[in-house]
Amino acid sequence: MEQIEGTLKTITFRNAENGFSVLKFIVAGEVRPVAVTGTFPELSIGENLRMEGEWKIHPKYGRQFLCQKSEVFFPESGEGLVAYLSGGLFKGIGEATAKRLVDTFGEDLINILDGDGDELAQKKIKGLSGKKVTQFLQDWKQMRESRETMLFLYGHGITGSVALRLWRQYNTNTVSIITENPYILCEEVWGIGFLKADEIARKVGIPEWSEERLEAGICYAMLKASSGEGHTYLPRENLLTNAAQEMRLRLDSEEAFQDLQYALEQLLKNSKLCEDAGKIAVPGLARSESFVANFVSERIQEGETSEFGDSKELEAFLSAFETEQGFTYDPVQKAGIVQAFQSKIFIITGGPGTGKTTLLKGILALAEAEEIDVTLAAPTGRAARRMQEVTGHNARTLHRLLEINPETRRFSRDENFPIETGIMIVDEFSMVDTWLCAGLMRALPKRTHLVLIGDKDQLPSIGPGNVLRDLLSIPEIPCIRLERIFRQAGGNDIAEKATLINQGRKPSPVEGNNFHYLPFESPEEALGILAELITARIPQTLKGPVKDLQVLVPMHKGPLGTVEQNAFLQKLLNDSTKEFKSQGINWKFGDRVMQLRNNYEKNVFNGDIGKIIALVKNDQKITVDFEGHLVGYEGDELDELSLAYACTIHKSQGSEYPAVILVLDSSHFRMLQRNLLYTGITRAKGHVWILSGNGAFDEAIRNNRMQLRYTRLKEFICAKTKGEPVEETLPPEKNPYDKFMQFLNES
């Protein structure tokens, strides 16, 4: 490893996202400026770096120095210091002022700037007085600290927006925090998960079996289980196994196992995790699941109520309403409307075309006649808007209804500030996870009737829990299951074919009035079909330009994943020349984009879709219109967005589109499941085109295996409803390592 020192002369190239740069330095002993390549933060002309690396001969560009590690240093005097001070880093310091400073203080200048700087004011340097002195000293201090920190981060492979985010969060403490315990970044910095923190930890020398690493690895495994896989708890053995796999640990000895188990015990002792009967959970999630169970069991025990009218009165009104509207309710629907008024908690479930909306309209009409306040809500903005369109009543997202506080990230609505309403109706309830369900139930007074509407056969919530399915498995909870498919307008066969698929049967014929099937042999052929559909066939079928068309796929990665398809569709659908590249994406004016995480400060939420209506290339700023709500993004904030011409089927839940193109391929084999296919198909209101490669469509119909979700909601509700004791915490095993090894062998 060789070392060189040089003054930055020119910046030939720099990738703002990962910091890779091609620079030219003036180096003592070299006749010409030296080409240096490596990963650097933003540097300014005139800065001095001490670099370690090796010389290489590039076949095209010749001799270069490949920098692997660098640190900034300040020339103590002379022309180098004048060049640095006047290089543009310090506002108001030109070459003449910089030369006066160096001539006046000589070798003492660096020490004076690093100190309190009083001598600068006393000497009264021409061009530097009063507020300029104060500003110069502040800029000097911040520049020195930030440069040293940023070079440290880049030297350890922490680059681009992540490095900038760390500096903004921790400022001068960044280096000490990272070197002491980089795993704290998992909890405190958006965009840095365990894997990135672990990579950083290795680079700063944190041992593989350190207690900090083991604890962070266990927490990551628990977080991945809840947020990524939907579990509300994990059995102890599963958690330890998953944690060991994530950290690539070999638990081949009892000593190694005890180290991992000790880390788990510390997390339990410090209440970062909790355990009951060998089932380990995040404390807040466990409390939420318990709260939902208490809420539901109390309403079950209350039984039916006639506070909104008895059965005969309600049925008489519905009969009059049918005559007035000129139609007749299905007997099951009619019974469901009456039961919704008489039950403190009631569930309506059914697939597309089974009359859920008709039933909902009946509830609203009856509530209006009885002068009962009704509140409508749904998990997503699109689902809430669709609910409002079909009912004519105001509907809001659950987050906005519960009034999320952007600072605390907690709901303002709770037991102390409840939602005063007679009936609370929530649509698309299959999307609601345990956290959100508990937040809703905390905000409902005892008098409020809760009506939940959802399709049990759709994908479960992205977040932890399987709330709708768990509730439907409890016979004591009043519910109605709508199964009859009513004739759709214009002979629309999507609901009919979706029902067959949900039963594991392939429609015959597959092609229909609104349900279309197109096989392909290769990804290239699929893209060709996709282009022809979008530019010709779909506009002709819809008798107009493509609007709100949505391409859905099972996965992000792969040749037909969302990443590749978004780039392809952007070229096809957006010819704007206003663009810039950031976060690996080419952003264009007019692009359709999606929010990827809840941002309470901006009041936008995961899955919200908007359109770029303003774009400033030089500042890398965009403004997105989320259907009337304008939100600005710049710099590293852009990693909260993605293009949304294509999105995953998971992200489409709660939405409905005039036309859907569903792309399935054998490369998606891991995700080809019946409920995923069913969910994708039922997003289409007008037409659905299924593009299938290599039997992917058939495989998705056959595969009805659903990943088990560990939840305790049913267990808790049944125990509370029947007065049975919940399983007590078991004493520790005499030899947990033997039990653990038996578990691994059985697995």
Coordinates of C-alpha atoms in Angstrom, one line a residue, residues 85-87 95 163 170 206 217 272 294 298 322 342 353 376 390-391 441 513 536 538 540 570-571 593 637 658 718 725:
L85 CA -9.0 29.0 1.8
S86 CA -10.0 30.7 -1.5
G87 CA -11.2 27.5 -3.2
E95 CA -7.7 34.9 -3.0
A163 CA -23.5 9.1 4.6
Y170 CA -25.3 12.7 14.5
I206 CA -16.6 -5.0 15.9
G217 CA -29.1 -9.7 15.1
K272 CA -36.7 -4.8 24.2
N294 CA -59.9 -7.6 24.8
E298 CA -66.0 -7.6 25.3
E322 CA -86.5 -1.8 -1.8
Q342 CA -77.8 -5.4 16.1
G353 CA -69.3 -9.2 -7.5
L376 CA -66.3 5.4 6.8
V390 CA -69.6 4.1 -4.6
T391 CA -71.4 5.3 -1.5
M441 CA -60.1 0.0 18.4
N513 CA -65.3 -10.5 -22.5
A536 CA -52.6 -0.3 -29.5
I538 CA -55.9 -1.4 -24.8
Q540 CA -58.8 0.4 -28.8
Q570 CA -41.3 5.0 -18.6
K571 CA -39.6 5.1 -22.0
V593 CA -44.6 7.6 -8.6
E637 CA -35.5 12.2 0.3
P658 CA -60.1 0.4 -15.0
C718 CA -61.2 -17.6 22.8
P725 CA -56.8 -19.0 31.5

